[in-house]
Tab-separated table of C-alpha atoms in Angstrom:
chain	number	residue	atom	x	y	z
A	1	THR	CA	115.556	-137.136	69.939
A	2	GLY	CA	112.401	-139.246	70.065
A	3	ASP	CA	109.855	-141.050	67.919
A	4	PHE	CA	106.911	-139.584	65.989
A	5	ILE	CA	104.001	-142.035	66.059
A	6	ASN	CA	100.397	-141.705	64.817
A	7	ASN	CA	100.463	-137.962	64.267
A	8	SER	CA	98.165	-136.456	61.650
A	9	ALA	CA	97.356	-133.251	59.807
A	10	ASN	CA	94.732	-132.384	57.267
A	11	ILE	CA	96.786	-130.365	54.777
A	12	ILE	CA	100.605	-130.553	55.171
A	13	GLY	CA	103.144	-132.308	57.382
A	14	GLY	CA	101.660	-135.197	59.315
A	15	ALA	CA	104.384	-134.954	61.979
A	16	ILE	CA	106.608	-131.953	61.087
A	17	MET	CA	105.952	-128.863	58.981
A	18	ASN	CA	109.079	-126.747	58.371
A	19	SER	CA	108.639	-123.614	56.238
A	20	ASN	CA	111.269	-120.894	55.718
A	21	SER	CA	113.021	-122.193	58.839
A	22	SER	CA	115.844	-124.446	60.024
A	23	ILE	CA	115.817	-127.626	62.101
A	24	GLY	CA	118.991	-129.315	63.345
A	25	ASN	CA	119.584	-133.058	63.405
A	26	ILE	CA	116.581	-135.346	63.943
A	27	THR	CA	117.008	-138.735	65.633
A	28	GLY	CA	113.897	-140.901	65.895
A	29	ASN	CA	111.504	-143.134	64.025
A	30	PHE	CA	108.473	-141.879	62.097
A	31	ILE	CA	105.684	-144.434	62.291
A	32	SER	CA	102.110	-144.253	60.949
A	33	ASN	CA	101.963	-140.499	60.489
A	34	THR	CA	99.402	-139.182	58.009
A	35	VAL	CA	98.487	-136.078	56.082
A	36	THR	CA	95.002	-136.451	54.707
A	37	SER	CA	94.668	-134.185	51.705
A	38	SER	CA	98.098	-132.981	50.685
A	39	HIS	CA	101.881	-133.414	51.119
A	40	GLY	CA	104.417	-134.873	53.536
A	41	GLY	CA	103.027	-137.781	55.497
A	42	ALA	CA	105.786	-137.447	58.099
A	43	ILE	CA	107.881	-134.374	57.137
A	44	TYR	CA	107.020	-131.331	55.018
A	45	ASN	CA	110.016	-129.082	54.254
A	46	VAL	CA	109.517	-126.027	52.021
A	47	ASN	CA	112.258	-123.423	51.555
A	48	GLY	CA	113.765	-124.875	54.719
A	49	THR	CA	116.842	-126.612	56.050
A	50	ILE	CA	117.000	-129.828	58.061
A	51	GLY	CA	120.186	-131.443	59.354
A	52	ASN	CA	120.884	-135.178	59.418
A	53	ILE	CA	117.878	-137.464	59.885
A	54	THR	CA	118.501	-140.806	61.603
A	55	GLY	CA	115.566	-143.178	61.998
A	56	ASP	CA	113.140	-145.423	60.167
A	57	PHE	CA	110.043	-144.266	58.280
A	58	ILE	CA	107.338	-146.923	58.519
A	59	GLY	CA	103.729	-146.811	57.358
A	60	ASN	CA	103.453	-143.084	56.750
A	61	HIS	CA	100.941	-141.781	54.191
A	62	ALA	CA	100.253	-138.605	52.227
A	63	GLY	CA	97.029	-138.037	50.363
A	64	SER	CA	99.039	-136.372	47.622
A	65	GLN	CA	102.879	-136.204	47.434
A	66	GLY	CA	105.674	-137.510	49.638
A	67	GLY	CA	104.408	-140.420	51.690
A	68	ALA	CA	107.193	-139.964	54.235
A	69	ILE	CA	109.172	-136.828	53.214
A	70	TYR	CA	108.204	-133.859	51.048
A	71	ASN	CA	111.172	-131.573	50.246
A	72	THR	CA	110.661	-128.631	47.858
A	73	SER	CA	111.399	-124.995	46.914
A	74	SER	CA	115.199	-124.948	47.268
A	75	SER	CA	115.062	-126.878	50.520
A	76	ASN	CA	117.933	-128.904	51.941
A	77	ILE	CA	118.159	-132.081	54.007
A	78	SER	CA	121.728	-133.027	54.911
A	79	ASN	CA	121.794	-136.856	55.042
A	80	ILE	CA	119.258	-139.565	55.836
A	81	THR	CA	120.069	-142.856	57.563
A	82	GLY	CA	117.164	-145.245	58.020
A	83	ASN	CA	114.816	-147.642	56.302
A	84	PHE	CA	111.656	-146.639	54.426
A	85	ILE	CA	109.033	-149.354	54.747
A	86	SER	CA	105.407	-149.397	53.543
A	87	ASN	CA	105.030	-145.664	53.023
A	88	SER	CA	102.514	-144.502	50.437
A	89	ALA	CA	101.382	-141.423	48.520
A	90	GLY	CA	98.263	-140.686	46.534
A	91	SER	CA	100.392	-138.937	43.945
A	92	HIS	CA	104.207	-138.762	43.509
A	93	GLY	CA	106.909	-140.196	45.770
A	94	GLY	CA	105.735	-143.093	47.880
A	95	ALA	CA	108.549	-142.499	50.374
A	96	ILE	CA	110.491	-139.363	49.296
A	97	TYR	CA	109.451	-136.408	47.121
A	98	ASN	CA	112.285	-134.016	46.183
A	99	ASN	CA	111.421	-131.124	43.850
A	100	ASP	CA	112.148	-127.583	42.654
A	101	SER	CA	115.937	-127.159	42.998
A	102	SER	CA	116.035	-128.915	46.353
A	103	THR	CA	118.828	-131.088	47.732
A	104	ILE	CA	118.951	-134.243	49.801
A	105	GLY	CA	122.394	-135.566	50.737
A	106	ASN	CA	123.353	-139.230	50.972
A	107	VAL	CA	120.586	-141.694	51.814
A	108	THR	CA	121.541	-144.955	53.540
A	109	GLY	CA	118.826	-147.544	54.131
A	110	ASP	CA	116.477	-149.979	52.449
A	111	PHE	CA	113.276	-149.034	50.618
A	112	ILE	CA	110.723	-151.817	50.986
A	113	ASN	CA	107.082	-151.964	49.833
A	114	ASN	CA	106.607	-148.249	49.273
A	115	SER	CA	103.980	-147.238	46.726
A	116	THR	CA	102.418	-144.367	44.816
A	117	ASN	CA	99.453	-143.926	42.519
A	118	SER	CA	101.653	-141.982	40.118
A	119	TYR	CA	105.475	-141.584	39.719
A	120	GLY	CA	108.280	-142.886	41.931
A	121	GLY	CA	107.221	-145.754	44.159
A	122	ALA	CA	110.080	-145.035	46.577
A	123	ILE	CA	111.846	-141.840	45.387
A	124	PHE	CA	110.592	-139.008	43.181
A	125	ASN	CA	113.363	-136.559	42.184
A	126	TYR	CA	112.341	-133.698	39.885
A	127	ASN	CA	114.648	-130.840	38.888
A	128	SER	CA	116.593	-131.508	42.094
A	129	THR	CA	119.585	-133.366	43.539
A	130	VAL	CA	119.983	-136.466	45.685
A	131	GLY	CA	123.376	-137.739	46.827
A	132	ASP	CA	124.529	-141.357	46.934
A	133	LEU	CA	121.939	-144.056	47.636
A	134	THR	CA	123.081	-147.117	49.601
A	135	GLY	CA	120.522	-149.847	50.261
A	136	ASP	CA	118.182	-152.313	48.613
A	137	PHE	CA	114.936	-151.473	46.814
A	138	ILE	CA	112.446	-154.307	47.271
A	139	GLY	CA	108.789	-154.567	46.291
A	140	ASN	CA	108.148	-150.904	45.570
A	141	HIS	CA	105.375	-149.942	43.138
A	142	ALA	CA	104.348	-146.983	40.992
A	143	ALA	CA	101.041	-146.861	39.158
A	144	LEU	CA	102.773	-145.002	36.298
A	145	HIS	CA	106.587	-144.616	35.916
A	146	GLY	CA	109.490	-145.614	38.141
A	147	GLY	CA	108.605	-148.497	40.414
A	148	ALA	CA	111.452	-147.626	42.764
A	149	ILE	CA	113.039	-144.394	41.460
A	150	TYR	CA	111.769	-141.605	39.197
A	151	ASN	CA	114.399	-139.030	38.137
A	152	PHE	CA	113.346	-136.286	35.723
A	153	ALA	CA	114.492	-132.863	34.515
A	154	THR	CA	111.976	-130.770	32.611
A	155	THR	CA	114.023	-128.449	30.362
A	156	GLU	CA	117.532	-127.488	29.322
A	157	GLY	CA	119.263	-125.910	32.258
A	158	SER	CA	117.257	-127.923	34.760
A	159	ILE	CA	119.131	-130.561	36.739
A	160	ALA	CA	117.849	-133.866	38.049
A	161	LYS	CA	120.807	-135.641	39.585
A	162	ILE	CA	121.255	-138.740	41.718
A	163	GLY	CA	124.713	-139.846	42.821
A	164	ASN	CA	126.022	-143.410	42.892
A	165	ILE	CA	123.575	-146.192	43.752
A	166	THR	CA	124.764	-149.276	45.645
A	167	GLY	CA	122.118	-151.917	46.285
A	168	ASN	CA	119.878	-154.548	44.765
A	169	PHE	CA	116.564	-153.906	43.003
A	170	ILE	CA	114.179	-156.802	43.566
A	171	SER	CA	110.507	-157.203	42.551
A	172	ASN	CA	109.788	-153.540	41.911
A	173	THR	CA	106.967	-152.755	39.493
A	174	ALA	CA	105.676	-149.875	37.399
A	175	SER	CA	102.415	-150.116	35.558
A	176	ASN	CA	103.940	-148.084	32.744
A	177	SER	CA	107.722	-147.599	32.194
A	178	GLY	CA	110.796	-148.207	34.338
A	179	GLY	CA	110.026	-151.162	36.570
A	180	ALA	CA	112.879	-150.246	38.912
A	181	ILE	CA	114.330	-146.950	37.610
A	182	TYR	CA	112.902	-144.273	35.308
A	183	ASN	CA	115.456	-141.644	34.255
A	184	ALA	CA	114.620	-138.961	31.680
A	185	ASN	CA	116.787	-135.909	30.994
A	186	GLY	CA	118.527	-136.622	34.295
A	187	THR	CA	121.840	-137.925	35.576
A	188	ILE	CA	122.503	-140.987	37.717
A	189	GLY	CA	126.021	-142.024	38.768
A	190	ASN	CA	127.392	-145.566	38.904
A	191	ILE	CA	124.945	-148.340	39.783
A	192	THR	CA	126.287	-151.398	41.634
A	193	GLY	CA	123.839	-154.213	42.392
A	194	ASP	CA	121.553	-156.861	40.959
A	195	PHE	CA	118.207	-156.307	39.220
A	196	VAL	CA	115.878	-159.268	39.806
A	197	ASN	CA	112.187	-159.720	38.907
A	198	ASN	CA	111.422	-156.079	38.202
A	199	SER	CA	108.726	-155.294	35.655
A	200	ALA	CA	107.143	-152.525	33.587
A	201	THR	CA	103.808	-154.120	32.908
A	202	LYS	CA	102.449	-151.913	30.092
A	203	SER	CA	105.418	-150.249	28.439
A	204	GLN	CA	109.241	-150.007	28.436
A	205	GLY	CA	112.241	-150.827	30.584
A	206	GLY	CA	111.453	-153.726	32.854
A	207	ALA	CA	114.423	-152.824	35.046
A	208	ILE	CA	115.685	-149.443	33.758
A	209	TYR	CA	114.184	-146.810	31.458
A	210	ASN	CA	116.849	-144.300	30.441
A	211	ASN	CA	115.998	-141.557	27.904
A	212	ASN	CA	117.923	-138.423	26.880
A	213	SER	CA	120.193	-138.954	29.850
């Protein structure tokens, strides 16, 4: 229990690096943590397990993927409760990057002003699973697809799944497709909420891009 503020690393995990290991519940805020050249501005979890995370993620940055959280290689995070505000990534997943048969449970909190230079301004989910999302997505931006959420499965047999989404999507932008949500070859449950002033400036799906899904 405690906050993680202004921590930094050059390669992975600005505040926490968890590899082939387990961490119990984490209670605390992650503020202005940075990884300079690679992944996981606040938390890097590879082939690891983390319990429930309770706390806000504010102003964290990754030079590459996962501005706040990087979760990959069959890793598991139980549930997350907290807001994600002004996190950024040089590549995918401005706030959360979830990849390679990994699982994140239910996420409860707002995603506000997160950004990426590539896919998934707030959440990038690739061949992996995220539980129910409860909260608003406001002012998130992706330089390519999925201003707020990018959900993608590569091939037959791969799974990209997000549970039910309850919340409003307001003023999210993607420079290419899926101003709020980009979903290709993946599954998303029921969506309950308003879509207001979202935009895909160069291509398709101002609010939602849904293909082969």
